[in-house]
């Protein structure tokens, strides 16, 4: 019954590897997001998709590639992992209706990525 | 200039104390405002929305001052379980949510 779920919860890998994180929401929301939270705890937006279309693409290395096969799923693939990629990655979703001042975000439990 | 600015704290207060957090935002066209709570090693969760007229939820009171672009959260009668990081969040144009860096609160027995 989890509203926003992510897998895996923990990911430990070597530098240079390629890995994917998956996210699914069962809230019927149209918009999904990926955030990175580093050791300083700041939540930084990476990407946002609305109905499978990319709408926000912040300054993120192109080693990070999001994919949205349908509006309930937003996956994040990371190529050639680097030490600085170590962080907690949160997926979130919201209704996404433009101008809806009551819209709020729901977060997944996070994926703790450690690059060795 | 950051979209949302918060005092990071930490705030260390005794049980039963009243504590207030402030937050400023830079975009005067921002449409909606929230306080989220994040426990250690957990995801952020919505604590309350912030309405123009101010709103209260039990021991928590949120206020918005659009003229000064300022949001506040007041916690009365602090409990040990209130210890967490409190994130100020502003929804701007185009469904983009801007997060503050968070304010750390520890309630001490």
PDB file of C-alpha atoms in Angstrom:
ATOM      1  CA  UNK A   1       0.000   0.000   0.000  1.00  0.00           C
ATOM      2  CA  UNK A   2       3.060   2.246  -0.118  1.00  0.00           C
ATOM      3  CA  UNK A   3       2.179   5.372  -2.087  1.00  0.00           C
ATOM      4  CA  UNK A   4       5.652   6.027  -3.526  1.00  0.00           C
ATOM      5  CA  UNK A   5       8.091   3.139  -3.534  1.00  0.00           C
ATOM      6  CA  UNK A   6      11.726   2.940  -4.569  1.00  0.00           C
ATOM      7  CA  UNK A   7      14.107   0.075  -5.138  1.00  0.00           C
ATOM      8  CA  UNK A   8      16.665  -0.674  -3.997  1.00  0.00           C
ATOM      9  CA  UNK A   9      16.739   0.929  -0.572  1.00  0.00           C
ATOM     10  CA  UNK A  10      20.515   0.575  -0.325  1.00  0.00           C
ATOM     11  CA  UNK A  11      23.012   0.404  -3.168  1.00  0.00           C
ATOM     12  CA  UNK A  12      26.743  -0.063  -2.675  1.00  0.00           C
ATOM     13  CA  UNK A  13      28.862  -0.185  -5.799  1.00  0.00           C
ATOM     14  CA  UNK A  14      32.301   0.478  -7.213  1.00  0.00           C
ATOM     15  CA  UNK A  15      33.368   3.575  -9.131  1.00  0.00           C
ATOM     16  CA  UNK A  16      32.816   3.250 -12.839  1.00  0.00           C
ATOM     17  CA  UNK A  17      29.821   0.923 -12.580  1.00  0.00           C
ATOM     18  CA  UNK A  18      26.386   1.610 -14.068  1.00  0.00           C
ATOM     19  CA  UNK A  19      23.328   1.299 -11.824  1.00  0.00           C
ATOM     20  CA  UNK A  20      19.592   1.986 -11.888  1.00  0.00           C
ATOM     21  CA  UNK A  21      17.090   3.054  -9.268  1.00  0.00           C
ATOM     22  CA  UNK A  22      13.397   2.430  -9.786  1.00  0.00           C
ATOM     23  CA  UNK A  23      10.432   4.421  -8.558  1.00  0.00           C
ATOM     24  CA  UNK A  24       6.722   3.711  -8.681  1.00  0.00           C
ATOM     25  CA  UNK A  25       3.732   5.641  -7.381  1.00  0.00           C
ATOM     26  CA  UNK A  26       0.196   4.349  -6.991  1.00  0.00           C
ATOM     27  CA  UNK A  27      -1.409   7.709  -6.262  1.00  0.00           C
ATOM     28  CA  UNK A  28      -2.533   8.385  -9.815  1.00  0.00           C
ATOM     29  CA  UNK A  29      -0.300  11.464  -9.926  1.00  0.00           C
ATOM     30  CA  UNK A  30       0.831  12.987 -13.209  1.00  0.00           C
ATOM     31  CA  UNK A  31       4.174  14.406 -12.089  1.00  0.00           C
ATOM     32  CA  UNK A  32       7.205  12.608 -10.689  1.00  0.00           C
ATOM     33  CA  UNK A  33      10.562  13.919  -9.505  1.00  0.00           C
ATOM     34  CA  UNK A  34      14.067  12.844  -8.623  1.00  0.00           C
ATOM     35  CA  UNK A  35      15.954  14.635  -5.844  1.00  0.00           C
ATOM     36  CA  UNK A  36      19.490  14.188  -4.539  1.00  0.00           C
ATOM     37  CA  UNK A  37      20.225  14.755  -0.854  1.00  0.00           C
ATOM     38  CA  UNK A  38      23.913  14.876  -0.090  1.00  0.00           C
ATOM     39  CA  UNK A  39      25.774  14.748   3.209  1.00  0.00           C
ATOM     40  CA  UNK A  40      24.916  18.394   3.870  1.00  0.00           C
ATOM     41  CA  UNK A  41      21.245  17.385   3.782  1.00  0.00           C
ATOM     42  CA  UNK A  42      20.222  19.819   1.037  1.00  0.00           C
ATOM     43  CA  UNK A  43      17.477  18.416  -1.198  1.00  0.00           C
ATOM     44  CA  UNK A  44      18.344  19.264  -4.776  1.00  0.00           C
ATOM     45  CA  UNK A  45      15.913  18.731  -7.656  1.00  0.00           C
ATOM     46  CA  UNK A  46      17.371  16.745 -10.527  1.00  0.00           C
ATOM     47  CA  UNK A  47      14.509  15.924 -12.881  1.00  0.00           C
ATOM     48  CA  UNK A  48      10.770  16.160 -13.153  1.00  0.00           C
ATOM     49  CA  UNK A  49       8.417  14.373 -15.533  1.00  0.00           C
ATOM     50  CA  UNK A  50       4.797  15.193 -16.221  1.00  0.00           C
ATOM     51  CA  UNK A  51       2.852  12.426 -17.909  1.00  0.00           C
ATOM     52  CA  UNK A  52       6.045  10.797 -19.170  1.00  0.00           C
ATOM     53  CA  UNK A  53       7.453  14.061 -20.522  1.00  0.00           C
ATOM     54  CA  UNK A  54      10.547  15.727 -19.108  1.00  0.00           C
ATOM     55  CA  UNK A  55       9.673  19.156 -17.721  1.00  0.00           C
ATOM     56  CA  UNK A  56      12.535  19.941 -15.360  1.00  0.00           C
ATOM     57  CA  UNK A  57      16.121  19.064 -16.094  1.00  0.00           C
ATOM     58  CA  UNK A  58      18.465  20.805 -13.718  1.00  0.00           C
ATOM     59  CA  UNK A  59      22.199  20.995 -14.197  1.00  0.00           C
ATOM     60  CA  UNK A  60      22.956  17.339 -13.750  1.00  0.00           C
ATOM     61  CA  UNK A  61      25.815  15.422 -15.419  1.00  0.00           C
ATOM     62  CA  UNK A  62      24.601  13.582 -18.485  1.00  0.00           C
ATOM     63  CA  UNK A  63      25.707  10.344 -16.791  1.00  0.00           C
ATOM     64  CA  UNK A  64      22.287  10.585 -15.131  1.00  0.00           C
ATOM     65  CA  UNK A  65      19.433   9.585 -17.392  1.00  0.00           C
ATOM     66  CA  UNK A  66      15.828   9.419 -16.224  1.00  0.00           C
ATOM     67  CA  UNK A  67      13.277   7.246 -17.975  1.00  0.00           C
ATOM     68  CA  UNK A  68       9.520   7.268 -17.549  1.00  0.00           C
ATOM     69  CA  UNK A  69       7.869   4.259 -19.213  1.00  0.00           C
ATOM     70  CA  UNK A  70       4.470   5.423 -17.956  1.00  0.00           C
ATOM     71  CA  UNK A  71       3.219   8.104 -15.608  1.00  0.00           C
ATOM     72  CA  UNK A  72       3.379   5.780 -12.587  1.00  0.00           C
ATOM     73  CA  UNK A  73       7.072   5.014 -13.016  1.00  0.00           C
ATOM     74  CA  UNK A  74      10.208   7.112 -13.125  1.00  0.00           C
ATOM     75  CA  UNK A  75      13.544   5.336 -13.156  1.00  0.00           C
ATOM     76  CA  UNK A  76      17.012   6.808 -12.821  1.00  0.00           C
ATOM     77  CA  UNK A  77      19.991   5.275 -14.572  1.00  0.00           C
ATOM     78  CA  UNK A  78      23.489   6.382 -13.639  1.00  0.00           C
ATOM     79  CA  UNK A  79      26.490   5.597 -15.820  1.00  0.00           C
ATOM     80  CA  UNK A  80      30.143   5.557 -14.771  1.00  0.00           C
ATOM     81  CA  UNK A  81      29.459   6.160 -11.101  1.00  0.00           C
ATOM     82  CA  UNK A  82      31.768   8.552  -9.272  1.00  0.00           C
ATOM     83  CA  UNK A  83      32.541   9.010  -5.583  1.00  0.00           C
ATOM     84  CA  UNK A  84      30.612  12.300  -5.567  1.00  0.00           C
ATOM     85  CA  UNK A  85      27.442  10.488  -6.588  1.00  0.00           C
ATOM     86  CA  UNK A  86      27.202   9.027  -3.091  1.00  0.00           C
ATOM     87  CA  UNK A  87      24.009  10.449  -1.606  1.00  0.00           C
ATOM     88  CA  UNK A  88      20.413   9.611  -0.856  1.00  0.00           C
ATOM     89  CA  UNK A  89      18.185   9.786  -3.927  1.00  0.00           C
ATOM     90  CA  UNK A  90      14.514  10.501  -3.321  1.00  0.00           C
ATOM     91  CA  UNK A  91      11.702  10.007  -5.757  1.00  0.00           C
ATOM     92  CA  UNK A  92       8.548  12.066  -5.290  1.00  0.00           C
ATOM     93  CA  UNK A  93       5.217  12.581  -6.998  1.00  0.00           C
ATOM     94  CA  UNK A  94       2.504  15.213  -7.098  1.00  0.00           C
ATOM     95  CA  UNK A  95      -0.800  15.711  -8.917  1.00  0.00           C
ATOM     96  CA  UNK A  96       0.980  18.121 -11.208  1.00  0.00           C
ATOM     97  CA  UNK A  97      -2.001  20.210 -12.258  1.00  0.00           C
ATOM     98  CA  UNK A  98      -0.677  23.586 -13.305  1.00  0.00           C
ATOM     99  CA  UNK A  99      -1.799  26.375 -11.020  1.00  0.00           C
ATOM    100  CA  UNK A 100      -3.118  23.994  -8.368  1.00  0.00           C
ATOM    101  CA  UNK A 101      -2.087  25.738  -5.179  1.00  0.00           C
ATOM    102  CA  UNK A 102      -3.093  22.740  -3.066  1.00  0.00           C
ATOM    103  CA  UNK A 103      -0.724  20.362  -4.848  1.00  0.00           C
ATOM    104  CA  UNK A 104       1.856  18.751  -2.569  1.00  0.00           C
ATOM    105  CA  UNK A 105       4.621  16.223  -2.991  1.00  0.00           C
ATOM    106  CA  UNK A 106       4.800  12.708  -1.628  1.00  0.00           C
ATOM    107  CA  UNK A 107       8.230  11.165  -1.241  1.00  0.00           C
ATOM    108  CA  UNK A 108       9.517   7.642  -1.549  1.00  0.00           C
ATOM    109  CA  UNK A 109      11.679   6.196   1.252  1.00  0.00           C
ATOM    110  CA  UNK A 110      14.917   7.036  -0.547  1.00  0.00           C
ATOM    111  CA  UNK A 111      17.782   5.032  -2.028  1.00  0.00           C
ATOM    112  CA  UNK A 112      21.060   5.353  -0.175  1.00  0.00           C
ATOM    113  CA  UNK A 113      23.810   5.098  -2.802  1.00  0.00           C
ATOM    114  CA  UNK A 114      27.391   4.549  -1.723  1.00  0.00           C
ATOM    115  CA  UNK A 115      30.117   4.593  -4.348  1.00  0.00           C
ATOM    116  CA  UNK A 116      33.401   3.031  -3.258  1.00  0.00           C
TER     117      UNK A 116
ATOM    118  CA  UNK B   1      20.197  34.178  -4.289  1.00  0.00           C
ATOM    119  CA  UNK B   2      18.546  30.953  -3.182  1.00  0.00           C
ATOM    120  CA  UNK B   3      14.843  30.506  -3.846  1.00  0.00           C
ATOM    121  CA  UNK B   4      14.183  29.586  -0.215  1.00  0.00           C
ATOM    122  CA  UNK B   5      16.341  30.450   2.762  1.00  0.00           C
ATOM    123  CA  UNK B   6      16.141  29.041   6.263  1.00  0.00           C
ATOM    124  CA  UNK B   7      18.224  29.310   9.392  1.00  0.00           C
ATOM    125  CA  UNK B   8      19.795  25.827   9.613  1.00  0.00           C
ATOM    126  CA  UNK B   9      19.977  25.929  13.419  1.00  0.00           C
ATOM    127  CA  UNK B  10      20.467  23.697  15.266  1.00  0.00           C
ATOM    128  CA  UNK B  11      17.762  24.604  17.727  1.00  0.00           C
ATOM    129  CA  UNK B  12      18.093  22.749  21.020  1.00  0.00           C
ATOM    130  CA  UNK B  13      15.111  23.365  23.287  1.00  0.00           C
ATOM    131  CA  UNK B  14      13.776  21.774  26.492  1.00  0.00           C
ATOM    132  CA  UNK B  15      10.542  19.816  26.493  1.00  0.00           C
ATOM    133  CA  UNK B  16       7.572  22.090  26.824  1.00  0.00           C
ATOM    134  CA  UNK B  17       9.279  25.068  25.212  1.00  0.00           C
ATOM    135  CA  UNK B  18       7.877  27.097  22.337  1.00  0.00           C
ATOM    136  CA  UNK B  19      10.104  27.362  19.277  1.00  0.00           C
ATOM    137  CA  UNK B  20       9.697  29.286  16.034  1.00  0.00           C
ATOM    138  CA  UNK B  21      11.302  28.767  12.646  1.00  0.00           C
ATOM    139  CA  UNK B  22      11.437  31.305   9.874  1.00  0.00           C
ATOM    140  CA  UNK B  23      11.876  31.068   6.163  1.00  0.00           C
ATOM    141  CA  UNK B  24      12.093  33.618   3.352  1.00  0.00           C
ATOM    142  CA  UNK B  25      11.459  33.087  -0.341  1.00  0.00           C
ATOM    143  CA  UNK B  26      12.662  35.115  -3.301  1.00  0.00           C
ATOM    144  CA  UNK B  27       9.921  34.741  -5.916  1.00  0.00           C
ATOM    145  CA  UNK B  28       6.961  36.993  -5.188  1.00  0.00           C
ATOM    146  CA  UNK B  29       4.868  34.994  -7.685  1.00  0.00           C
ATOM    147  CA  UNK B  30       5.135  31.826  -5.575  1.00  0.00           C
ATOM    148  CA  UNK B  31       1.763  30.181  -5.223  1.00  0.00           C
ATOM    149  CA  UNK B  32       1.786  27.762  -2.355  1.00  0.00           C
ATOM    150  CA  UNK B  33       3.771  27.134   0.770  1.00  0.00           C
ATOM    151  CA  UNK B  34       4.413  24.189   3.035  1.00  0.00           C
ATOM    152  CA  UNK B  35       6.326  22.905   5.988  1.00  0.00           C
ATOM    153  CA  UNK B  36       7.727  19.393   5.705  1.00  0.00           C
ATOM    154  CA  UNK B  37       9.331  17.344   8.425  1.00  0.00           C
ATOM    155  CA  UNK B  38      12.269  15.003   7.837  1.00  0.00           C
ATOM    156  CA  UNK B  39      13.379  12.516  10.457  1.00  0.00           C
ATOM    157  CA  UNK B  40      16.930  11.180  10.420  1.00  0.00           C
ATOM    158  CA  UNK B  41      17.477   8.793   7.504  1.00  0.00           C
ATOM    159  CA  UNK B  42      13.848   9.086   6.389  1.00  0.00           C
ATOM    160  CA  UNK B  43      11.985  10.829   3.602  1.00  0.00           C
ATOM    161  CA  UNK B  44      10.455  14.299   3.956  1.00  0.00           C
ATOM    162  CA  UNK B  45       6.782  14.226   4.934  1.00  0.00           C
ATOM    163  CA  UNK B  46       4.229  16.982   4.707  1.00  0.00           C
ATOM    164  CA  UNK B  47       3.643  18.583   8.101  1.00  0.00           C
ATOM    165  CA  UNK B  48       1.227  21.293   7.018  1.00  0.00           C
ATOM    166  CA  UNK B  49       0.349  23.663   4.248  1.00  0.00           C
ATOM    167  CA  UNK B  50       0.608  27.384   4.941  1.00  0.00           C
ATOM    168  CA  UNK B  51      -2.372  29.557   4.108  1.00  0.00           C
ATOM    169  CA  UNK B  52      -2.490  33.316   3.731  1.00  0.00           C
ATOM    170  CA  UNK B  53      -4.672  33.753   6.787  1.00  0.00           C
ATOM    171  CA  UNK B  54      -2.418  31.561   8.915  1.00  0.00           C
ATOM    172  CA  UNK B  55      -3.409  28.122  10.095  1.00  0.00           C
ATOM    173  CA  UNK B  56      -3.089  25.914  13.114  1.00  0.00           C
ATOM    174  CA  UNK B  57      -2.887  22.164  13.567  1.00  0.00           C
ATOM    175  CA  UNK B  58      -2.752  21.213  17.219  1.00  0.00           C
ATOM    176  CA  UNK B  59       0.497  22.545  18.664  1.00  0.00           C
ATOM    177  CA  UNK B  60       1.696  23.775  15.267  1.00  0.00           C
ATOM    178  CA  UNK B  61       0.910  27.195  13.807  1.00  0.00           C
ATOM    179  CA  UNK B  62       2.014  28.324  10.365  1.00  0.00           C
ATOM    180  CA  UNK B  63       1.926  31.882   9.083  1.00  0.00           C
ATOM    181  CA  UNK B  64       2.556  33.509   5.732  1.00  0.00           C
ATOM    182  CA  UNK B  65       3.451  37.115   5.079  1.00  0.00           C
ATOM    183  CA  UNK B  66       3.326  37.684   1.328  1.00  0.00           C
ATOM    184  CA  UNK B  67       4.411  41.314   1.549  1.00  0.00           C
ATOM    185  CA  UNK B  68       7.641  40.337   3.305  1.00  0.00           C
ATOM    186  CA  UNK B  69       7.894  36.960   1.517  1.00  0.00           C
ATOM    187  CA  UNK B  70       8.227  35.249   4.830  1.00  0.00           C
ATOM    188  CA  UNK B  71       6.867  32.003   6.283  1.00  0.00           C
ATOM    189  CA  UNK B  72       6.980  30.869   9.884  1.00  0.00           C
ATOM    190  CA  UNK B  73       6.281  27.749  11.912  1.00  0.00           C
ATOM    191  CA  UNK B  74       5.579  27.885  15.626  1.00  0.00           C
ATOM    192  CA  UNK B  75       5.680  24.752  17.765  1.00  0.00           C
ATOM    193  CA  UNK B  76       4.156  25.030  21.226  1.00  0.00           C
ATOM    194  CA  UNK B  77       4.726  22.650  24.137  1.00  0.00           C
ATOM    195  CA  UNK B  78       7.591  20.856  22.366  1.00  0.00           C
ATOM    196  CA  UNK B  79       7.719  17.069  22.668  1.00  0.00           C
ATOM    197  CA  UNK B  80      10.735  14.797  22.344  1.00  0.00           C
ATOM    198  CA  UNK B  81       9.084  13.391  19.223  1.00  0.00           C
ATOM    199  CA  UNK B  82       9.225  16.818  17.555  1.00  0.00           C
ATOM    200  CA  UNK B  83      12.997  16.386  17.123  1.00  0.00           C
ATOM    201  CA  UNK B  84      13.575  16.431  13.366  1.00  0.00           C
ATOM    202  CA  UNK B  85      14.583  18.700  10.508  1.00  0.00           C
ATOM    203  CA  UNK B  86      11.867  21.096   9.350  1.00  0.00           C
ATOM    204  CA  UNK B  87      11.899  22.025   5.677  1.00  0.00           C
ATOM    205  CA  UNK B  88      10.275  25.134   4.258  1.00  0.00           C
ATOM    206  CA  UNK B  89       8.907  24.460   0.765  1.00  0.00           C
ATOM    207  CA  UNK B  90       7.604  26.894  -1.827  1.00  0.00           C
ATOM    208  CA  UNK B  91       5.748  25.934  -4.989  1.00  0.00           C
ATOM    209  CA  UNK B  92       6.579  28.286  -7.780  1.00  0.00           C
ATOM    210  CA  UNK B  93       5.492  28.292 -11.373  1.00  0.00           C
ATOM    211  CA  UNK B  94       5.316  25.040 -13.322  1.00  0.00           C
ATOM    212  CA  UNK B  95       5.016  22.557 -10.478  1.00  0.00           C
ATOM    213  CA  UNK B  96       8.518  23.202  -9.270  1.00  0.00           C
ATOM    214  CA  UNK B  97       8.859  22.815  -5.522  1.00  0.00           C
ATOM    215  CA  UNK B  98      11.742  24.722  -3.932  1.00  0.00           C
ATOM    216  CA  UNK B  99      13.133  23.392  -0.668  1.00  0.00           C
ATOM    217  CA  UNK B 100      14.993  25.269   2.011  1.00  0.00           C
ATOM    218  CA  UNK B 101      18.056  23.684   3.552  1.00  0.00           C
ATOM    219  CA  UNK B 102      16.056  22.735   6.630  1.00  0.00           C
ATOM    220  CA  UNK B 103      16.171  23.727  10.282  1.00  0.00           C
ATOM    221  CA  UNK B 104      17.322  21.110  12.763  1.00  0.00           C
ATOM    222  CA  UNK B 105      15.379  20.836  16.021  1.00  0.00           C
ATOM    223  CA  UNK B 106      16.353  18.751  19.040  1.00  0.00           C
ATOM    224  CA  UNK B 107      13.999  18.666  21.999  1.00  0.00           C
ATOM    225  CA  UNK B 108      15.848  17.848  25.192  1.00  0.00           C
ATOM    226  CA  UNK B 109      14.295  16.021  28.164  1.00  0.00           C
TER     227      UNK B 109
END
